[in-house]
Short mmCIF file of N, CA, C and O in Angstrom, two decimals:
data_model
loop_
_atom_site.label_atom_id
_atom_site.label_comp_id
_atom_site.label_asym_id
_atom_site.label_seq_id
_atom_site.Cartn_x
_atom_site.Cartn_y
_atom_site.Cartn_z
N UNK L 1 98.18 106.86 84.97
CA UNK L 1 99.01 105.69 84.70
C UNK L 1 99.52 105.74 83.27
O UNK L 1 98.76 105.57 82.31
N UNK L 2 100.78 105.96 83.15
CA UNK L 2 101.05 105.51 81.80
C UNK L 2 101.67 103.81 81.16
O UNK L 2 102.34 102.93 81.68
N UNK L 3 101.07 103.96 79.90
CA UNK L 3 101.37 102.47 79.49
C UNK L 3 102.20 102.53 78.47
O UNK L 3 101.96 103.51 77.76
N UNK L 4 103.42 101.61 77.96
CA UNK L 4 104.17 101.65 77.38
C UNK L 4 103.95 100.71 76.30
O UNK L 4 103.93 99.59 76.80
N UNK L 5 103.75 100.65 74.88
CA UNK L 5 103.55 99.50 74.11
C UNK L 5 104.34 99.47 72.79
O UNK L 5 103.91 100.17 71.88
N UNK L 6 105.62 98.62 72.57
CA UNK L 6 106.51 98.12 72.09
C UNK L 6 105.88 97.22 70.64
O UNK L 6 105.25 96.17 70.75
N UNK L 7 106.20 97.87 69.33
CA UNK L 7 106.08 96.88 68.08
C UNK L 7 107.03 97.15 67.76
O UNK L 7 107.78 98.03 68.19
N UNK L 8 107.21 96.23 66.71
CA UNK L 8 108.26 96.41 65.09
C UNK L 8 109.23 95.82 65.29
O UNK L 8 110.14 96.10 64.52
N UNK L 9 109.57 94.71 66.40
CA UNK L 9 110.12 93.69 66.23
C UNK L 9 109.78 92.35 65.25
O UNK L 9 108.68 92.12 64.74
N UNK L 10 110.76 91.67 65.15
CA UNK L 10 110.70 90.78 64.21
C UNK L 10 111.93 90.26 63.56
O UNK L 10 113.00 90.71 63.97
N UNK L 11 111.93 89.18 62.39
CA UNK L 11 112.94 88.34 62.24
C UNK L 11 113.96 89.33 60.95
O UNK L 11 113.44 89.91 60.00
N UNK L 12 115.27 89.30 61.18
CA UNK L 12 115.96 90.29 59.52
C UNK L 12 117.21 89.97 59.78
O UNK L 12 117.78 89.84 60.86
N UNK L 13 117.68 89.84 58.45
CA UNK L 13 119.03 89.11 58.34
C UNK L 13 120.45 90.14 58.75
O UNK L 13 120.39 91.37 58.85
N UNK L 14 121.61 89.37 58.94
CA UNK L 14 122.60 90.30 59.44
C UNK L 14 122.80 91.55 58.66
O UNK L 14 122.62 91.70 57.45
N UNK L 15 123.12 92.27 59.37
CA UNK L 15 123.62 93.65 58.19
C UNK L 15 121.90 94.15 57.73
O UNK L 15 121.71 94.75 56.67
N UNK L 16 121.02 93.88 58.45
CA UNK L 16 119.88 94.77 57.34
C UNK L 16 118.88 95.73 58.68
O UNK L 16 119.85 95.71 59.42
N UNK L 17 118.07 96.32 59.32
CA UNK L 17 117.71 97.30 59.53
C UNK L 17 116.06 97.14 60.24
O UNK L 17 115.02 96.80 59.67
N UNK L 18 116.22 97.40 61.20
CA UNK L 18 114.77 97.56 61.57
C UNK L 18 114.52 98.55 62.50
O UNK L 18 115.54 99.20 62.77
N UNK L 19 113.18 99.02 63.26
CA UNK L 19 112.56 100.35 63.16
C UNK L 19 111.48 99.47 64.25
O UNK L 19 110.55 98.78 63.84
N UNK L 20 111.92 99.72 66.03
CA UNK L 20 111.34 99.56 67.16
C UNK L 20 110.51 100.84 67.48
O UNK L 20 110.96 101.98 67.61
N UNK L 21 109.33 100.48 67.56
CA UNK L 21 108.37 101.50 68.25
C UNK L 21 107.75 101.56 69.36
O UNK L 21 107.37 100.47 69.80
N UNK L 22 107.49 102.58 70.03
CA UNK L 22 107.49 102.62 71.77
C UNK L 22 105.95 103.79 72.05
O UNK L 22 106.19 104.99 72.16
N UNK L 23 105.05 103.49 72.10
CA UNK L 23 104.01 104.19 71.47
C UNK L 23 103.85 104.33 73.38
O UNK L 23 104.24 103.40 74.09
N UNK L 24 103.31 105.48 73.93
CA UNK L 24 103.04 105.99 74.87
C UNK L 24 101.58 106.15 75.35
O UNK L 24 101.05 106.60 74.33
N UNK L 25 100.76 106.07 76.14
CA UNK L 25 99.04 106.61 76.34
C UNK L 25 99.38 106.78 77.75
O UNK L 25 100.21 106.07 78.30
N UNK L 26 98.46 108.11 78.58
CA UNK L 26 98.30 108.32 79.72
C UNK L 26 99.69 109.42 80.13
O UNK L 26 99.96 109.78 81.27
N UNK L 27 100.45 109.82 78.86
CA UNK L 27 101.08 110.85 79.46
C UNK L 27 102.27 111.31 77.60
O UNK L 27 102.27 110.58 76.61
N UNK L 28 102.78 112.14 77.69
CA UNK L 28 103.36 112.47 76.52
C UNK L 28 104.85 112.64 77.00
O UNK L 28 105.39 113.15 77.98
N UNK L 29 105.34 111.91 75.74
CA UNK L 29 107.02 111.67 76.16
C UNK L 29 107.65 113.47 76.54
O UNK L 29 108.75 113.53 77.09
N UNK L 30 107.12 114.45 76.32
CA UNK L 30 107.81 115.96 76.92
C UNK L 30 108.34 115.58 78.03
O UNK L 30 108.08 114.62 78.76
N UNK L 31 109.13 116.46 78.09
CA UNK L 31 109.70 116.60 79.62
C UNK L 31 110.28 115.03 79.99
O UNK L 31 110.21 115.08 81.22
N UNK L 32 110.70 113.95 79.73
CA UNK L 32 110.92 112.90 79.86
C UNK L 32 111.88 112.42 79.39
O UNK L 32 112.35 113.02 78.42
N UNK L 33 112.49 111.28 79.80
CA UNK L 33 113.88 110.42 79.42
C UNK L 33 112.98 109.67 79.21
O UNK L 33 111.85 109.43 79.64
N UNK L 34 114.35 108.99 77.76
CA UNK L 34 113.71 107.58 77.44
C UNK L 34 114.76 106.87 77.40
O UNK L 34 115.79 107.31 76.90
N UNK L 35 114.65 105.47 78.00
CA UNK L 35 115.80 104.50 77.52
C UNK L 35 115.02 103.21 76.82
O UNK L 35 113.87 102.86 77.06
N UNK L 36 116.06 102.54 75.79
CA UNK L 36 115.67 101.42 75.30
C UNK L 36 116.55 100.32 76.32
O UNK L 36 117.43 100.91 76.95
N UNK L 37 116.49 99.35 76.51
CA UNK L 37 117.08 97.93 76.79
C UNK L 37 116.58 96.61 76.12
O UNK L 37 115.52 96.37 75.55
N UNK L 38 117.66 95.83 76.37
CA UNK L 38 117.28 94.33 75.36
C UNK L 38 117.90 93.55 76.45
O UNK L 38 118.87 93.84 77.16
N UNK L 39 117.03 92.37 76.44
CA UNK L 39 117.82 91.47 77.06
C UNK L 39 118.01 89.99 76.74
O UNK L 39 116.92 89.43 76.85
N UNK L 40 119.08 89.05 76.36
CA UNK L 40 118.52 88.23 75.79
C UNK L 40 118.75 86.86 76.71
O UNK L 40 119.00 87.06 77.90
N UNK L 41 118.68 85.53 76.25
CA UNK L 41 118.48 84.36 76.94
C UNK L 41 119.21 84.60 78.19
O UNK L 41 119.49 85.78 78.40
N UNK L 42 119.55 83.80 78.98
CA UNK L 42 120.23 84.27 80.30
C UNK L 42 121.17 85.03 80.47
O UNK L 42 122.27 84.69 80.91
N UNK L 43 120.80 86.33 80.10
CA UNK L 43 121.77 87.55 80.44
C UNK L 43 120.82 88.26 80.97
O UNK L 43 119.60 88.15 80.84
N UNK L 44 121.54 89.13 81.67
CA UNK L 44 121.39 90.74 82.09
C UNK L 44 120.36 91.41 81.08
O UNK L 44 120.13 91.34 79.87
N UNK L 45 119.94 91.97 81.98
CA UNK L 45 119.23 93.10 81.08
C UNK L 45 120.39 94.52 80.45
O UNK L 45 121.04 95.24 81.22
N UNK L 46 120.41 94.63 79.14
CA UNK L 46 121.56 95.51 79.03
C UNK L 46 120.88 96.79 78.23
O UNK L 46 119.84 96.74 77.56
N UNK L 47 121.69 97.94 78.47
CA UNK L 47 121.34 99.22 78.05
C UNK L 47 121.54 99.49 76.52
O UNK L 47 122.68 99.22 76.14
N UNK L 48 121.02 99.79 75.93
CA UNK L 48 121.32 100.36 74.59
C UNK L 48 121.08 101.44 73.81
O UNK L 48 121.11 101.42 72.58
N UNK L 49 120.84 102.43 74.55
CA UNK L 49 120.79 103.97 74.21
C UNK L 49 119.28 104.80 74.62
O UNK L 49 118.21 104.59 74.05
N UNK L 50 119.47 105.65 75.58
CA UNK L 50 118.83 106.60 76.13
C UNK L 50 119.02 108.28 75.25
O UNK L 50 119.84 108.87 74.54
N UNK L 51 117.56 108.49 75.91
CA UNK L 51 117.60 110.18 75.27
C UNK L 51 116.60 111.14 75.62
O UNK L 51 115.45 111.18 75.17
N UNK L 52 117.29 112.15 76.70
CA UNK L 52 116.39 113.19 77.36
C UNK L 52 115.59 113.89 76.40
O UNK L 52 115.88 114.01 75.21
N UNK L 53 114.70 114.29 76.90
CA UNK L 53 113.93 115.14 75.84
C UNK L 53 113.93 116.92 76.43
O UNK L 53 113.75 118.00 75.87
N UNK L 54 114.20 116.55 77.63
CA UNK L 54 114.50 117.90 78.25
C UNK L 54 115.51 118.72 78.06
O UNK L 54 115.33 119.94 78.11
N UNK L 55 116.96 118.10 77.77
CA UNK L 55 118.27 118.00 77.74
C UNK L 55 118.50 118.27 76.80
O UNK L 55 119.19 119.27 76.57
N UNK L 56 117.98 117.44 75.83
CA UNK L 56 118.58 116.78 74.52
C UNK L 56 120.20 116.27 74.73
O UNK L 56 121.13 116.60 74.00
N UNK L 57 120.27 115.43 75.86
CA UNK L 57 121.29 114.96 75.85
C UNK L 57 121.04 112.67 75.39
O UNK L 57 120.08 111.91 75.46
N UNK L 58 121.92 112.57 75.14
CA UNK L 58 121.74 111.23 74.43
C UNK L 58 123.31 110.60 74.55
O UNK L 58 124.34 111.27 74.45
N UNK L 59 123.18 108.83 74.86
CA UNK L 59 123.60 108.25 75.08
C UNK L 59 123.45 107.16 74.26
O UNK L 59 122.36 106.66 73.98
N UNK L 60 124.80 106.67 73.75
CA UNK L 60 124.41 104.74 73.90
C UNK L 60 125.94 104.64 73.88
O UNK L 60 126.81 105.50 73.72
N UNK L 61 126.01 103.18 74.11
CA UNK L 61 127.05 101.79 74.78
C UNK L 61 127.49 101.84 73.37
O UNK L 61 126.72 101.86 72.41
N UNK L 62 128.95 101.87 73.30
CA UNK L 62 129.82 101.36 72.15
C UNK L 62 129.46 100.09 71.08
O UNK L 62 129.74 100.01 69.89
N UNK L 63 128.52 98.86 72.18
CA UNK L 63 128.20 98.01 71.37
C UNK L 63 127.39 98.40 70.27
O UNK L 63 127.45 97.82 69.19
N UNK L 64 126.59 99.42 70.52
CA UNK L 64 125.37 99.65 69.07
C UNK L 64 125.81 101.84 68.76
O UNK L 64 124.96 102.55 68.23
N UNK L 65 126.82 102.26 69.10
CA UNK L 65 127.11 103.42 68.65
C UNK L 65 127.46 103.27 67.06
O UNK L 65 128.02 102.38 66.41
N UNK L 66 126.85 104.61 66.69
CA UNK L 66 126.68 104.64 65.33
C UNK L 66 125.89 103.63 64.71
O UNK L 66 126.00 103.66 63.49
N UNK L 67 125.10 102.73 65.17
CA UNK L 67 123.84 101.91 64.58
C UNK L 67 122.92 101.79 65.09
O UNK L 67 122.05 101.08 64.59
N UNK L 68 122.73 102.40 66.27
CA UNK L 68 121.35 102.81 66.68
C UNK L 68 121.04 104.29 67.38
O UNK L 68 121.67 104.93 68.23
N UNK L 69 119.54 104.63 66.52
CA UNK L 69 119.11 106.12 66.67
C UNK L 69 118.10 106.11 67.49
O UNK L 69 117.04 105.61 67.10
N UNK L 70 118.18 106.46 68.34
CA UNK L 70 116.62 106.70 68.85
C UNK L 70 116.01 108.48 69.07
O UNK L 70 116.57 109.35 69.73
N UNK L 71 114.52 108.62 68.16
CA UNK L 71 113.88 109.61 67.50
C UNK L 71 112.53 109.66 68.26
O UNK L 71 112.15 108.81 69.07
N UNK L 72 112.00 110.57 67.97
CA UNK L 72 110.25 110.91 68.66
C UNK L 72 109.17 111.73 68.00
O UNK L 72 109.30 112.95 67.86
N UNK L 73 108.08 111.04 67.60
CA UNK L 73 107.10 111.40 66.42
C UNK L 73 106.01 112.48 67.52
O UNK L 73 105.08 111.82 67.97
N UNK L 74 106.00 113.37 67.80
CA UNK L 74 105.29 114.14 69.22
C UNK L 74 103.78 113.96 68.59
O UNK L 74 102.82 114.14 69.34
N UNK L 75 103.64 113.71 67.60
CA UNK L 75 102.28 113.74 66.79
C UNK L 75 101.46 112.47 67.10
O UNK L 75 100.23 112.39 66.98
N UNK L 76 102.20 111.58 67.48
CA UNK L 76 101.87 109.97 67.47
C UNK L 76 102.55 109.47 69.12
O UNK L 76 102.57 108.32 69.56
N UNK L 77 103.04 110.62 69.76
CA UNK L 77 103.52 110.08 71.04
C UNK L 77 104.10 108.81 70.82
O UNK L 77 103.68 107.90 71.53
N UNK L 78 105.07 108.52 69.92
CA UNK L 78 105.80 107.67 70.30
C UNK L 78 107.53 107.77 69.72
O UNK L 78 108.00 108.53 68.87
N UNK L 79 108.27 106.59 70.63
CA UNK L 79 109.43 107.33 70.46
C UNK L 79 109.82 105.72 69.76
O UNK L 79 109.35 104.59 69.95
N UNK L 80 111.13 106.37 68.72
CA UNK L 80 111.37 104.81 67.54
C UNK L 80 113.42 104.88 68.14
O UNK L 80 114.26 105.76 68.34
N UNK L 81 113.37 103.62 68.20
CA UNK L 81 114.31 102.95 67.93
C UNK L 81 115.19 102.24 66.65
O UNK L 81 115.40 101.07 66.35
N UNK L 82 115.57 103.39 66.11
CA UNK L 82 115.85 102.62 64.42
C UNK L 82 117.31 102.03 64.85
O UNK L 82 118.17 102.61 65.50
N UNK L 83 117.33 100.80 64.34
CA UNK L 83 118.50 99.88 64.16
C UNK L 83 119.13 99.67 62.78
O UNK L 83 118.41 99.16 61.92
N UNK L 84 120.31 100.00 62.48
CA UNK L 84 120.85 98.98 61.72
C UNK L 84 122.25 98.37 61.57
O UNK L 84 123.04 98.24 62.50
N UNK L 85 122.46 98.05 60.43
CA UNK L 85 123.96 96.90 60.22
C UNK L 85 123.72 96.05 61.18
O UNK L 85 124.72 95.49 61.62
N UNK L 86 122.31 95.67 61.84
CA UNK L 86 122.76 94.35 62.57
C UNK L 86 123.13 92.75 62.97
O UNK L 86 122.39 92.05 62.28
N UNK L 87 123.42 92.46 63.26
CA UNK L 87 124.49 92.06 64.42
C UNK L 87 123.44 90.30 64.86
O UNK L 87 122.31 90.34 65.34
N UNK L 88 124.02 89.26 64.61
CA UNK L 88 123.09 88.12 65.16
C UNK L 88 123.01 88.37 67.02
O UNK L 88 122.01 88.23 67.72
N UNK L 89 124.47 88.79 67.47
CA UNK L 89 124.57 89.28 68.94
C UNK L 89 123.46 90.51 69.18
O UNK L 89 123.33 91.15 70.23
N UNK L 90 122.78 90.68 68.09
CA UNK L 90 122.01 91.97 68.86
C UNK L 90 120.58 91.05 69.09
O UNK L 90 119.80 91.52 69.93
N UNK L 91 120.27 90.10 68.57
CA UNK L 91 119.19 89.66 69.07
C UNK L 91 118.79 89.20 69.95
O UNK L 91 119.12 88.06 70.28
N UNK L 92 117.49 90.30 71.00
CA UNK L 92 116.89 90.01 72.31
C UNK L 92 116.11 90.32 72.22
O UNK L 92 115.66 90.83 71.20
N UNK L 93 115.29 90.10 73.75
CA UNK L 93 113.59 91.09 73.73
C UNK L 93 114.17 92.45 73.92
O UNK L 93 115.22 92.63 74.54
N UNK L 94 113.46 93.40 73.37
CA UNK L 94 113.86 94.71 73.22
C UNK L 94 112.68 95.56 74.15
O UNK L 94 111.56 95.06 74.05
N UNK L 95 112.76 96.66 74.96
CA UNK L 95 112.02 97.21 75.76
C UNK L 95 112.63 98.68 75.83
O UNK L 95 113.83 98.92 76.00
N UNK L 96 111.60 99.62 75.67
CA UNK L 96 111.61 101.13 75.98
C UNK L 96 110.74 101.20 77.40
O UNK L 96 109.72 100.65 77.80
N UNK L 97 111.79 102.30 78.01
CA UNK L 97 111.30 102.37 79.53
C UNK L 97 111.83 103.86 79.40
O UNK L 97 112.71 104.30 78.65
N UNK L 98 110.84 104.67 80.57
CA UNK L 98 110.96 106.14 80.74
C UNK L 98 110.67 106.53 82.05
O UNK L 98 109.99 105.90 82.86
N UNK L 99 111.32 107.77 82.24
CA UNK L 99 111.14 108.15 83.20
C UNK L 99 110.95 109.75 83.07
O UNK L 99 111.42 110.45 82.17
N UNK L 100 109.93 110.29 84.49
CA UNK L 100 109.90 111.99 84.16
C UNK L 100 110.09 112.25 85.81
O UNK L 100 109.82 113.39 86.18
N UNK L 101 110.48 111.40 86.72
CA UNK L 101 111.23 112.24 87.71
C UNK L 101 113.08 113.05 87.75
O UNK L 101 113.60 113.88 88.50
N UNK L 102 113.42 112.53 86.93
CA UNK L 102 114.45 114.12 86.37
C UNK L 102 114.62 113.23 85.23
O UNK L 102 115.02 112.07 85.14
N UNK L 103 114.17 114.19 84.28
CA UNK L 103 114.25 114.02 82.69
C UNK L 103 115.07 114.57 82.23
O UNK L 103 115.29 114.42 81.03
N UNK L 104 115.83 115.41 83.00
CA UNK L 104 117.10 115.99 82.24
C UNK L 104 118.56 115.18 81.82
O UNK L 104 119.34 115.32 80.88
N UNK L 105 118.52 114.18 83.13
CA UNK L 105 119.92 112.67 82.49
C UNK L 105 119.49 111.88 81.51
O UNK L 105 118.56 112.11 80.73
N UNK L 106 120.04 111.12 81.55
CA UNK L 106 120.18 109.87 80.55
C UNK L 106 120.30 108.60 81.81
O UNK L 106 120.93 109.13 82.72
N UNK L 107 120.10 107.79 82.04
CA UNK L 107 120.36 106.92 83.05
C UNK L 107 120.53 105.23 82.53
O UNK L 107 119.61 104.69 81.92
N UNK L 108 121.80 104.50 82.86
CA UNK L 108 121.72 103.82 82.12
C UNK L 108 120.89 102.54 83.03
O UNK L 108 121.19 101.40 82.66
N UNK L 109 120.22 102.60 83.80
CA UNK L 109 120.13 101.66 85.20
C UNK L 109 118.42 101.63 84.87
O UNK L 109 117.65 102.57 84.66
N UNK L 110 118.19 100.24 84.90
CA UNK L 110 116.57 99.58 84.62
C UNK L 110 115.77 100.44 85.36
O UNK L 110 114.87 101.07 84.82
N UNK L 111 116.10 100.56 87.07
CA UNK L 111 115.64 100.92 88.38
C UNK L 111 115.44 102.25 88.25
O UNK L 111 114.60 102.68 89.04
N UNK L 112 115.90 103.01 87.56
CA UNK L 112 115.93 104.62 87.47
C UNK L 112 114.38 104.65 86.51
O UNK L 112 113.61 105.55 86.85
N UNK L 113 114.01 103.92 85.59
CA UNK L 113 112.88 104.03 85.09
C UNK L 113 111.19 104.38 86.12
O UNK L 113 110.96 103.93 87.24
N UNK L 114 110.68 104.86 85.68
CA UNK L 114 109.42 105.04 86.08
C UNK L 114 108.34 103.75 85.74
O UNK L 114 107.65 103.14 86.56
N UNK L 115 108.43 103.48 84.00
CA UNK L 115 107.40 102.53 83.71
C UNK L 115 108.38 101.85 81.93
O UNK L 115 108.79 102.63 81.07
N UNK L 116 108.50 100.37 81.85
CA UNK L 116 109.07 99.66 80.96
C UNK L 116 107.91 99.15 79.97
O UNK L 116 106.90 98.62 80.43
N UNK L 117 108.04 99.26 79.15
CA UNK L 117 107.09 97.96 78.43
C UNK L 117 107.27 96.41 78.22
O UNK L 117 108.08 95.77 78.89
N UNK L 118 106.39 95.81 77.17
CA UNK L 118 106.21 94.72 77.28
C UNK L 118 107.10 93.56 76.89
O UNK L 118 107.07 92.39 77.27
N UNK L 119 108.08 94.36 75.84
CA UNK L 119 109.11 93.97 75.04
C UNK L 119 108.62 93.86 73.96
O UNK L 119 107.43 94.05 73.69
N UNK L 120 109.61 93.50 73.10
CA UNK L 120 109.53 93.22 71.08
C UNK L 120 110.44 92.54 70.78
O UNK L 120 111.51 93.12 70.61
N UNK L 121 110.39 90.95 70.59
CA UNK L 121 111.30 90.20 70.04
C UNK L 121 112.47 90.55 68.71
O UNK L 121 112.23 90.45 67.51
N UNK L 122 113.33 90.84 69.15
CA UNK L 122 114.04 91.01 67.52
C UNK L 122 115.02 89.94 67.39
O UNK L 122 115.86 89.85 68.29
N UNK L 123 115.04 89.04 66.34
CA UNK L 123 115.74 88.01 66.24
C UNK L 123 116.59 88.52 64.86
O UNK L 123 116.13 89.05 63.85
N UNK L 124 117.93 88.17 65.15
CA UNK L 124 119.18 88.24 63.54
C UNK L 124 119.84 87.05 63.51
O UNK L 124 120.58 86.33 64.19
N UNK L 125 119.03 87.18 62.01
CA UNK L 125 120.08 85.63 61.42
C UNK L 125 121.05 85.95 60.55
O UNK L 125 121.06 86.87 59.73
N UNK L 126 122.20 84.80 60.89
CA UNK L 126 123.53 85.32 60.17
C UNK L 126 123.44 84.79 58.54
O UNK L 126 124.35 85.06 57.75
#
């Protein structure tokens, strides 16, 4: 069983930078896709950048291109979500979800995941 566990959310003003972590146990991000999603008050759950590890192919949505990276510490099994210049619209619960039945796409679809975590509040004030 793997478990997915989400920190480094928290409160930061527009335009300044934060650093989501997606820490892994019961299996190692190799061979695996990862996607992040956020979702906030009554919306959709929305995509915000995926990244094979098999591939090395990588994705994200125009809304957060060029301000969000997502990276992987293989030492610490976990994979980071660095944000910045953001955005009061970027604040939601934030969630890394993966999958290793074909780790070679990028997928932008919740349902394609294997296992999501718990979320990480990130709130931006203007």
């Amino acid at each position: 069983q793997v478990r997915l566990v989400e920190f480094g959310g928290g409160l930061v003003q527009a335009g300044g930078s934060l650093r989501l972590s997606c820490a892994a146990s019961g299996r190692t991000f190799v061979r695996s896709s990862v996607g992040w999603f956020r979702q906030a008050p009554g919306k959709e759950r929305e995509f915000v950048g995926g990244k094979s590890w098999s591939s090395g192919s990588t994705y994200y949505p125009d809304s957060v291109k060029g301000r969000f990276t997502i990276a992987r510490d293989n030492a610490a099994n976990t994979v980071y979500l660095q944000m910045s210049s953001l955005k009061p619209e970027d604040t939601a619960v934030y969630y890394c979800a993966v999958t290793f039945r074909d780790s070679t796409v990028v997928t932008t679809t919740p349902q394609d995941y294997d296992y999501l975590g718990q979320g990480t509040q990130v709130t931006v004030s203007s």
